[in-house]
Coordinates of C-alpha atoms in Angstrom, one line a residue:
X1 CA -12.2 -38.6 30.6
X2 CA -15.5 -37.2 31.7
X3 CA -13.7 -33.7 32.5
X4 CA -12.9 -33.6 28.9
X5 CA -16.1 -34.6 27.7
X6 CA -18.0 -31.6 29.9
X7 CA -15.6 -29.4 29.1
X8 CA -17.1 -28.2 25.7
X9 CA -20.8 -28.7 26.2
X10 CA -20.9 -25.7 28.9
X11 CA -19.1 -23.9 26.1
X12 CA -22.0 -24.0 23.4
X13 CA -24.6 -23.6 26.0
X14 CA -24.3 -22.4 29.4
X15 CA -21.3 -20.3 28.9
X16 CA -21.8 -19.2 25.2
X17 CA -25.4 -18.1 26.2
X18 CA -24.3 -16.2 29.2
X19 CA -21.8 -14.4 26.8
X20 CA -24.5 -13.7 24.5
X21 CA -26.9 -12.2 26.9
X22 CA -24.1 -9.2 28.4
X23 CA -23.1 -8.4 24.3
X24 CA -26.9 -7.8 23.7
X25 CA -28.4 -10.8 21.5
X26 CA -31.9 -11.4 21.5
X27 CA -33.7 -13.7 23.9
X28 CA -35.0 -15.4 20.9
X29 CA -31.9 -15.5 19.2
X30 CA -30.3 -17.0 22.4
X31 CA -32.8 -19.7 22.7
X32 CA -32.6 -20.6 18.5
X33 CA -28.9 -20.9 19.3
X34 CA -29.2 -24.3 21.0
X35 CA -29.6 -25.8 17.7
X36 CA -25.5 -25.6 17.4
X37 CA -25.6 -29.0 19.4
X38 CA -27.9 -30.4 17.1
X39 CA -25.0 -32.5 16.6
X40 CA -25.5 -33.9 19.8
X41 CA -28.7 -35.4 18.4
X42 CA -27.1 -36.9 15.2
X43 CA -24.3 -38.8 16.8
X44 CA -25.7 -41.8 15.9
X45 CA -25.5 -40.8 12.0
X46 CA -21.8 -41.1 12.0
X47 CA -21.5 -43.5 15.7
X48 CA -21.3 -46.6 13.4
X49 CA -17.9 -45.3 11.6
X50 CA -16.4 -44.8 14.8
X51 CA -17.9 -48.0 16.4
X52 CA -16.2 -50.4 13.7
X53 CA -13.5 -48.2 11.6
X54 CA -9.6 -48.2 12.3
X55 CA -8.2 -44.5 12.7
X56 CA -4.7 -45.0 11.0
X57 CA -1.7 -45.3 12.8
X58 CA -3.3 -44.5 16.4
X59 CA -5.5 -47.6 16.3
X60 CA -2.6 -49.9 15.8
X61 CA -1.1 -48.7 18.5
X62 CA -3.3 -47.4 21.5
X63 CA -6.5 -49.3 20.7
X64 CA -10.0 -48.8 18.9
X65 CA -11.1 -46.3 21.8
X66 CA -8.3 -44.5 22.8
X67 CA -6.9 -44.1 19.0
X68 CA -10.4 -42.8 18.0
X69 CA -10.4 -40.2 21.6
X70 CA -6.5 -38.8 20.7
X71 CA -7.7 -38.1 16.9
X72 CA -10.6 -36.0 18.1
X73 CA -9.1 -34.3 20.8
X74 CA -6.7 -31.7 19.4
X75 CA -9.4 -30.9 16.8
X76 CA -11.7 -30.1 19.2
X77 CA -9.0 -28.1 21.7
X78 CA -8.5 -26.1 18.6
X79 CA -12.2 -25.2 17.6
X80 CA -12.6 -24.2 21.0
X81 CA -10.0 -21.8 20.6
X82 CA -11.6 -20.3 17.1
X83 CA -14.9 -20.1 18.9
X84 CA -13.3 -17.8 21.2
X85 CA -11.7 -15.9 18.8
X86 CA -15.6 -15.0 16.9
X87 CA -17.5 -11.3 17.2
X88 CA -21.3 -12.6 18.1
X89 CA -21.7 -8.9 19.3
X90 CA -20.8 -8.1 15.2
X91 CA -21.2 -11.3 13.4
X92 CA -22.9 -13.5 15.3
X93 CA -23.4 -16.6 12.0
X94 CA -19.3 -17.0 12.6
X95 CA -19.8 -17.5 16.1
X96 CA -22.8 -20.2 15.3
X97 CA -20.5 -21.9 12.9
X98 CA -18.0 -22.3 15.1
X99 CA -19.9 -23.2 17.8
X100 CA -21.4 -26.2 15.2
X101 CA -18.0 -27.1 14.9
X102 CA -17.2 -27.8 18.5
X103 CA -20.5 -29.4 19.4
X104 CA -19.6 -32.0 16.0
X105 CA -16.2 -32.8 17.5
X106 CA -17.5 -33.2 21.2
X107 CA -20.5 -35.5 20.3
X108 CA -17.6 -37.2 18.0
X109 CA -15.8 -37.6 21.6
X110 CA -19.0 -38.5 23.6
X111 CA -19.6 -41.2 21.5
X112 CA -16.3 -43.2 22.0
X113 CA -16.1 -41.7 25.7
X114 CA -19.3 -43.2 26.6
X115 CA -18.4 -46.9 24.7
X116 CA -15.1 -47.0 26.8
X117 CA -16.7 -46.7 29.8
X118 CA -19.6 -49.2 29.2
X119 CA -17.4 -51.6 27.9
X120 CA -14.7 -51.8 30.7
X121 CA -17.1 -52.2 33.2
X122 CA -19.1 -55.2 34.4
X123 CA -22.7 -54.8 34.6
X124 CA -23.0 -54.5 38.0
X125 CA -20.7 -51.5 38.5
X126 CA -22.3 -49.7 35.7
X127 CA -24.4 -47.5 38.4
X128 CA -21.4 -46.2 39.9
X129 CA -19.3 -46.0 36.7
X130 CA -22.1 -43.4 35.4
X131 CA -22.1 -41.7 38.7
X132 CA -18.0 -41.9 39.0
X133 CA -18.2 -40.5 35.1
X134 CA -20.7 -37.4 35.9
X135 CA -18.4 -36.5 38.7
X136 CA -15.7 -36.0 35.8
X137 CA -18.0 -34.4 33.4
X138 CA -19.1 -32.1 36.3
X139 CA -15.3 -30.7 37.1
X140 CA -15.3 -30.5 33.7
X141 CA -18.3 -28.5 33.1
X142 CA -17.4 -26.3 36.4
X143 CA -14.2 -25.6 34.6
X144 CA -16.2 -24.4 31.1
X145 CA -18.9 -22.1 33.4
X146 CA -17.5 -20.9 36.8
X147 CA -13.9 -21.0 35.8
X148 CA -14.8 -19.3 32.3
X149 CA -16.7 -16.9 34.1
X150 CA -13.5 -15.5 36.1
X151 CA -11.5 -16.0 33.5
X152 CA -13.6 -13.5 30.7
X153 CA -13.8 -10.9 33.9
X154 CA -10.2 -10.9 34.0
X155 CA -9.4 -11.2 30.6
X156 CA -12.2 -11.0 28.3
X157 CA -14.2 -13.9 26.4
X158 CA -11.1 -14.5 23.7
X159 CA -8.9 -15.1 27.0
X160 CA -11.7 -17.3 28.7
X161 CA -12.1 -19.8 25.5
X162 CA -8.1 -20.2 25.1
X163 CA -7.7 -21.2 28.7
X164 CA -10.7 -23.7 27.9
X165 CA -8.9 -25.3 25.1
X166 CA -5.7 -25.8 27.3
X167 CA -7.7 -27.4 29.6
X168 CA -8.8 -30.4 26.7
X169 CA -5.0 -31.8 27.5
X170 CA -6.7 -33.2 30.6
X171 CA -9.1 -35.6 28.4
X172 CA -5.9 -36.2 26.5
X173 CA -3.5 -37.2 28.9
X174 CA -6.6 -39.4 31.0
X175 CA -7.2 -41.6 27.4
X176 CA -2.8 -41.4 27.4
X177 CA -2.4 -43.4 30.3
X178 CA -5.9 -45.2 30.4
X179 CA -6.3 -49.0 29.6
X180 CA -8.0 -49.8 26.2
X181 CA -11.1 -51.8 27.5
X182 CA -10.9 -55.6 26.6
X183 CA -14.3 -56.1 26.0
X184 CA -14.5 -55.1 22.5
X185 CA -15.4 -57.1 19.8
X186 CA -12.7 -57.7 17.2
X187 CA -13.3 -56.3 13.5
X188 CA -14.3 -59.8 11.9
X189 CA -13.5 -59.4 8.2
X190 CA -16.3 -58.6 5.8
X191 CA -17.9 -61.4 3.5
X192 CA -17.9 -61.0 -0.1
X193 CA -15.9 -61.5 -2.6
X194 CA -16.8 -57.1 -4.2
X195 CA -16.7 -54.3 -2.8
X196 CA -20.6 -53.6 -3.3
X197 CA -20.7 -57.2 -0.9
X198 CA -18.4 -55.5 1.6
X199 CA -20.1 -51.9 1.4
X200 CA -23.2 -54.1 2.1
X201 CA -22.0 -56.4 4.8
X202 CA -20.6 -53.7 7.0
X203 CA -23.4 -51.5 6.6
X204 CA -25.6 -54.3 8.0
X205 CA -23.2 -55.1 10.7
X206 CA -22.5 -51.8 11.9
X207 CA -25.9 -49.6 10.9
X208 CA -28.7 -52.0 10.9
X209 CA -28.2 -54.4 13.1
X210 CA -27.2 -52.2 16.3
X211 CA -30.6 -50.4 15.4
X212 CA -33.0 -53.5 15.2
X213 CA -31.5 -54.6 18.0
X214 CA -33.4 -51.9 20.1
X215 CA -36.3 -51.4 17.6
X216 CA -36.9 -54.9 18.1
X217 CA -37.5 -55.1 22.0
X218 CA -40.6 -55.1 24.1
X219 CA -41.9 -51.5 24.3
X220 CA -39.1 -49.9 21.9
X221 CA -41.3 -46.8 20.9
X222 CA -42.4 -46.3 24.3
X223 CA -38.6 -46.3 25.8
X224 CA -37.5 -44.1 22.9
X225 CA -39.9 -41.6 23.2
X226 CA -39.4 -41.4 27.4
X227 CA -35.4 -40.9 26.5
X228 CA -36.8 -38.2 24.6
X229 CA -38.6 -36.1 27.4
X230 CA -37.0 -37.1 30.8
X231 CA -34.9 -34.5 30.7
X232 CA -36.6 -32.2 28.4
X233 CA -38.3 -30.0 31.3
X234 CA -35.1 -29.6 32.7
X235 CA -32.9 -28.8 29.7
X236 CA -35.9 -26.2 28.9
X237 CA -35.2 -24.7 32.0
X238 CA -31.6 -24.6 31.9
X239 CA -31.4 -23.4 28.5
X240 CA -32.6 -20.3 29.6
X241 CA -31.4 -20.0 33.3
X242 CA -28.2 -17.5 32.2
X243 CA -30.3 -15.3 30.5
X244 CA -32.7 -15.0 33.4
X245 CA -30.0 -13.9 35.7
X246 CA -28.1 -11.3 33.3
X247 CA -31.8 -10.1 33.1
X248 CA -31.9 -9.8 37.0
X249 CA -28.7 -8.1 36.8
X250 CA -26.2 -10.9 38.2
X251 CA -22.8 -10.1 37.5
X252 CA -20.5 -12.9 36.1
X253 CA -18.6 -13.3 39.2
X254 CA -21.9 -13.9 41.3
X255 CA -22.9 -16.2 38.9
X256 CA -19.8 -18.1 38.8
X257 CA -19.8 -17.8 43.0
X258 CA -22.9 -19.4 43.4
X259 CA -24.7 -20.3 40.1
X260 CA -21.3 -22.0 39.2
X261 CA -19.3 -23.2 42.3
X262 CA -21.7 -23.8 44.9
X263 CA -24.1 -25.3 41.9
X264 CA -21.3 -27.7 41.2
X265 CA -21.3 -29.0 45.4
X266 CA -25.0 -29.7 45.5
X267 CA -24.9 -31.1 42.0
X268 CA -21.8 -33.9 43.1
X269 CA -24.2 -34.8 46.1
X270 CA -26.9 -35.1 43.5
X271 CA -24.6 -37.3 41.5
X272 CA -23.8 -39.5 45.0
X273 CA -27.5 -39.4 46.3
X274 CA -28.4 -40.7 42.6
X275 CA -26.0 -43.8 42.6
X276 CA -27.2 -44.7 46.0
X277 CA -31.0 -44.4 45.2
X278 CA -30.2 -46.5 42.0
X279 CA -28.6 -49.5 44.5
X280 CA -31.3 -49.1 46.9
X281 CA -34.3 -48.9 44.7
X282 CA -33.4 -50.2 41.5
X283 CA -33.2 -48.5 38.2
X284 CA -36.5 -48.0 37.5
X285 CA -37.8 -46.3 40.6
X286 CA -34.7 -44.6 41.3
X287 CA -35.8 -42.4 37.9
X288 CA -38.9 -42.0 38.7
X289 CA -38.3 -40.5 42.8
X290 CA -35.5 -38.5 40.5
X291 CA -37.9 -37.4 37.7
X292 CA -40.6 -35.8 40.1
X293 CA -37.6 -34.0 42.3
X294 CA -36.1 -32.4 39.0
X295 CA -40.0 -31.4 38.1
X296 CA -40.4 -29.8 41.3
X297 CA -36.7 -28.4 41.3
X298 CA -38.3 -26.1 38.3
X299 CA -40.3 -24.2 40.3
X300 CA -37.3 -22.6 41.8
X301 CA -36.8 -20.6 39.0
X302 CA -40.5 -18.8 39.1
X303 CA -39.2 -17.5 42.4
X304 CA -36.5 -16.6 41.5
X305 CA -38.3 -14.7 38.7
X306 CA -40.6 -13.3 41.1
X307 CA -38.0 -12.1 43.9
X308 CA -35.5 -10.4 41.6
X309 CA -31.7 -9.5 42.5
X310 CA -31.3 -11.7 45.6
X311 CA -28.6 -13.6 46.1
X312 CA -29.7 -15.8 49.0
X313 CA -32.3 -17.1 46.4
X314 CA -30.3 -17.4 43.8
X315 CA -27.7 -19.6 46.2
X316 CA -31.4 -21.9 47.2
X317 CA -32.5 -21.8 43.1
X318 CA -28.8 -23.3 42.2
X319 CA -28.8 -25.6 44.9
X320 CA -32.0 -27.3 44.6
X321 CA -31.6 -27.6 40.4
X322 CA -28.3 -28.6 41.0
X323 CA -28.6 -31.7 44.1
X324 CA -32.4 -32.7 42.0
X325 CA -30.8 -32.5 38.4
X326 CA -27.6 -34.6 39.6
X327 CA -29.8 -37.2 41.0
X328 CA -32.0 -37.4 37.9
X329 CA -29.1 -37.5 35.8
X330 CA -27.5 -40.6 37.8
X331 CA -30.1 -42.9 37.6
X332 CA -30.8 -41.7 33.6
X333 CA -27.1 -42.9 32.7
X334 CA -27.3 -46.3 34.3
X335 CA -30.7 -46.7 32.9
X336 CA -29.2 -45.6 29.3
X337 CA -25.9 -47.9 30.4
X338 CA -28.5 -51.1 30.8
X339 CA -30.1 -50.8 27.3
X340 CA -26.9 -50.9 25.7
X341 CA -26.0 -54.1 23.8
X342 CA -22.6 -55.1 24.7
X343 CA -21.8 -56.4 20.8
X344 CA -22.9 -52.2 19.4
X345 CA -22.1 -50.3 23.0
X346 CA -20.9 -47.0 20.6
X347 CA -23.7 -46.8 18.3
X348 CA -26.7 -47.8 20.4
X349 CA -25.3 -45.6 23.1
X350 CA -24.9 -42.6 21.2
X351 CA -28.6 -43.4 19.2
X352 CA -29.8 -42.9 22.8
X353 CA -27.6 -40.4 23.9
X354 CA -29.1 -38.6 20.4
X355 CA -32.5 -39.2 21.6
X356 CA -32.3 -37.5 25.0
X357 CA -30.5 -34.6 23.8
X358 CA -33.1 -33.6 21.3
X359 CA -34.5 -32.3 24.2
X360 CA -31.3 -30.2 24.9
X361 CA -31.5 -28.7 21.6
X362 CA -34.4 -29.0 18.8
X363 CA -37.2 -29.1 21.4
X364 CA -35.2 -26.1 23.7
X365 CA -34.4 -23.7 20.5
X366 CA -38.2 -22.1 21.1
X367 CA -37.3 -21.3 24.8
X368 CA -36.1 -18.1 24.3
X369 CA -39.0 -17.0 22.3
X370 CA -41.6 -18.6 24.4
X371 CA -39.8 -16.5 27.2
X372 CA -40.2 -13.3 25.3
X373 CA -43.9 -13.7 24.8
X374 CA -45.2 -15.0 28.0
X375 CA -42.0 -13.3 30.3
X376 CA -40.3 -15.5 33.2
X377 CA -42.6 -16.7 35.7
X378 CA -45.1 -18.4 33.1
X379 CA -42.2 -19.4 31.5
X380 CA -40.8 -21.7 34.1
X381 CA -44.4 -23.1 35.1
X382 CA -44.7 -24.3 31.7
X383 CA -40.9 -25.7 31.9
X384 CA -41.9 -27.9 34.9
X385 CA -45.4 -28.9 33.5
X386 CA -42.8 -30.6 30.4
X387 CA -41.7 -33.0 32.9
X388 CA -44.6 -35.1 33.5
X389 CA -45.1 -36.4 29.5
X390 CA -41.6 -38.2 30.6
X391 CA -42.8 -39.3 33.8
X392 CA -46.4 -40.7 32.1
X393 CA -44.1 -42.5 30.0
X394 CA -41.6 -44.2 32.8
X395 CA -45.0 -45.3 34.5
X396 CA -46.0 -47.0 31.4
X397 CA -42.8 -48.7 30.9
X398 CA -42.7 -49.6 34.9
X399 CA -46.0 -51.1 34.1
X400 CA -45.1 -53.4 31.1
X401 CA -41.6 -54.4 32.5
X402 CA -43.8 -55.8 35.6
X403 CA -46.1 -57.8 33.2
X404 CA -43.3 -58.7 31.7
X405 CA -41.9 -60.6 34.9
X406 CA -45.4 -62.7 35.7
X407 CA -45.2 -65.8 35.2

């Protein structure tokens, strides 16, 4: 399931920016087209229907999770295949709109993705389930850069998205033959005697109340706001990282050798080394050893910047980014996985999953003209000074959850 689900995020950023970059689209304009996965930071707006509504006929029969996954699927297989079939050298807006579309349908698929897992496992193996789950959405996302790479130099960008949308029967045929997860709460019928009663009664149940839940807690704004920007340095980074080596004149295959391949090694050892610095340390300081590694792991990029064409450095650049951002990335799901309320796992998971990619998208769209003005080097020094607001924060929190413990 998590090969499905990092399928089509490396195909509206990573990959689609790459493509971009060789067919001559601005910097700027690269770096304003992260705001197709806007979607990914609105999930929670529609996470409530798919928390709590029946899809008809698949629900009956495969369960809330797996009924919802199998209706989004095949959409999404398809928009992948329309993306690929857009001009963005000609008409770039048709390429954004279809891009929209298949960010929509894989946050739609994130969302019940990310329940199923939290809900069929116990809270203990929830480290590991996250870090078992990245490993998936890694292959996956190997599959939408590296693999799409080869694929548009032997065929062309058309060619590359259509083998990308055969690929989604692999999340298909994982939710096919996958348990539904036991754990979920059964759909309790609505009080009221109207239908303005009912409207009311499930909006409470299913909006509101998964919402107050966090809002409520000890240091909610605090936690919010450090979802926000743990990751925001780093997606500010990455967001621009293609563009930086078409600019240096990589060609797609050395890209997808080493930027792609070899990336995807280190960043399954990151995964590993992130689960095992989660069971050793705890949650808490396993995010914040993580957090200052992925700060540091910026600084690769100024080098990079600064030496040029040169492979050996690009191979050092992709490995450090890649073994620092897996780690960060572990310890950030389980720590996500732990403030999830079993009775809304969907919606409060995607409301945070929402909040963290903001930085992916609304904060990253000024990337590409920040990059223009001030040109690559500064550019990646200001990426890694982004980190620290995040790391401020966890310190904060680290603080309060310790007063919180005293007797």
């Amino acid at each position: 399931m998590g090969f499905g689900s990092g399928l089509p995020l490396a195909l509206t950023f990573g990959t689609l920016s790459f493509w971009l970059s060789e067919v001559g689209v601005s910097r700027t304009s690269i770096g304003l087209f992260a705001l197709v996965g806007i979607s990914y930071s609105l999930k929670f707006v529609w996470s409530p229907a798919i928390d709590r509504l029946p899809v008809p006929l698949l629900t009956g029969r495969l369960g809330r999770r797996r009924g919802w996954a199998l209706a989004i699927q095949p959409a999404l297989a398809l928009a992948i295949l329309a993306l690929g079939l857009t001009d963005p050298r000609t008409d770039p807006g048709v390429t954004a709109v279809a891009a929209v579309i298949v960010a929509f349908l894989s946050a739609s698929q994130d969302i019940v993705i990310d329940a199923y897992r939290i809900e069929l496992l116990r809270p203990e193996e929830q480290g590991a389930g996250a870090a078992a789950t990245q490993w998936g959405y890694r292959f996956g996302m190997l599959a939408a850069s590296a693999g799409a790479l080869y694929a548009a130099s032997f065929g062309g960008w058309s060619f590359a998205y259509a083998v990308m949308a055969g690929l989604m029967f692999v999340g298909m045929a994982a939710v096919w033959f996958a348990p539904e997860p036991g754990g979920v709460r059964p759909l309790d019928p609505l009080p009221g005697d109207s239908r303005v009663a009912r409207i009311t009664a499930w909006l409470q149940r299913a909006v509101v109340a998964p919402f107050a839940d966090i809002l409520t807690r000890r240091g909610a704004f605090a936690v919010l706001c450090f979802v926000v920007l743990y990751k925001f340095g780093d997606a500010l980074a990455a967001t621009m990282s293609n563009p930086l080596y078409v600019s240096l004149g990589f060609s797609k295959v050395e890209v997808a050798n080493i930027g792609k391949a070899y990336g995807f090694v280190t960043n399954l050892a990151g995964l590993a080394a992130g689960g095992v610095v989660v069971l050793r340390l705890g949650v808490f300081r396993a995010l914040f050893v993580c957090g200052i590694l992925q700060m540091l792991s910026n600084l690769m990029y100024v080098l990079q910047a600064w030496v040029g064409h040169d492979v050996p450095t690009l191979a050092l650049t992709i490995g450090v980014e890649n073994l620092t951002g897996g780690m960060g990335s572990a310890a950030f799901v389980a720590y996500l996985s732990g403030l999830c309320n079993s009775a809304f796992t969907a919606t409060q998971y995607a409301l945070l999953t929402s909040l963290a990619a903001v930085g992916r998208t609304t904060l990253s769209a000024s990337g590409g003209a920040l990059a223009d003005t001030v040109g690559w080097g500064p550019f990646f020094g200001l990426a890694t000074a982004a980190c620290l607001p995040g790391l401020l924060l966890l310190a904060w929190i680290i603080r309060l959850e310790r007063r919180a413990d005293q007797p």
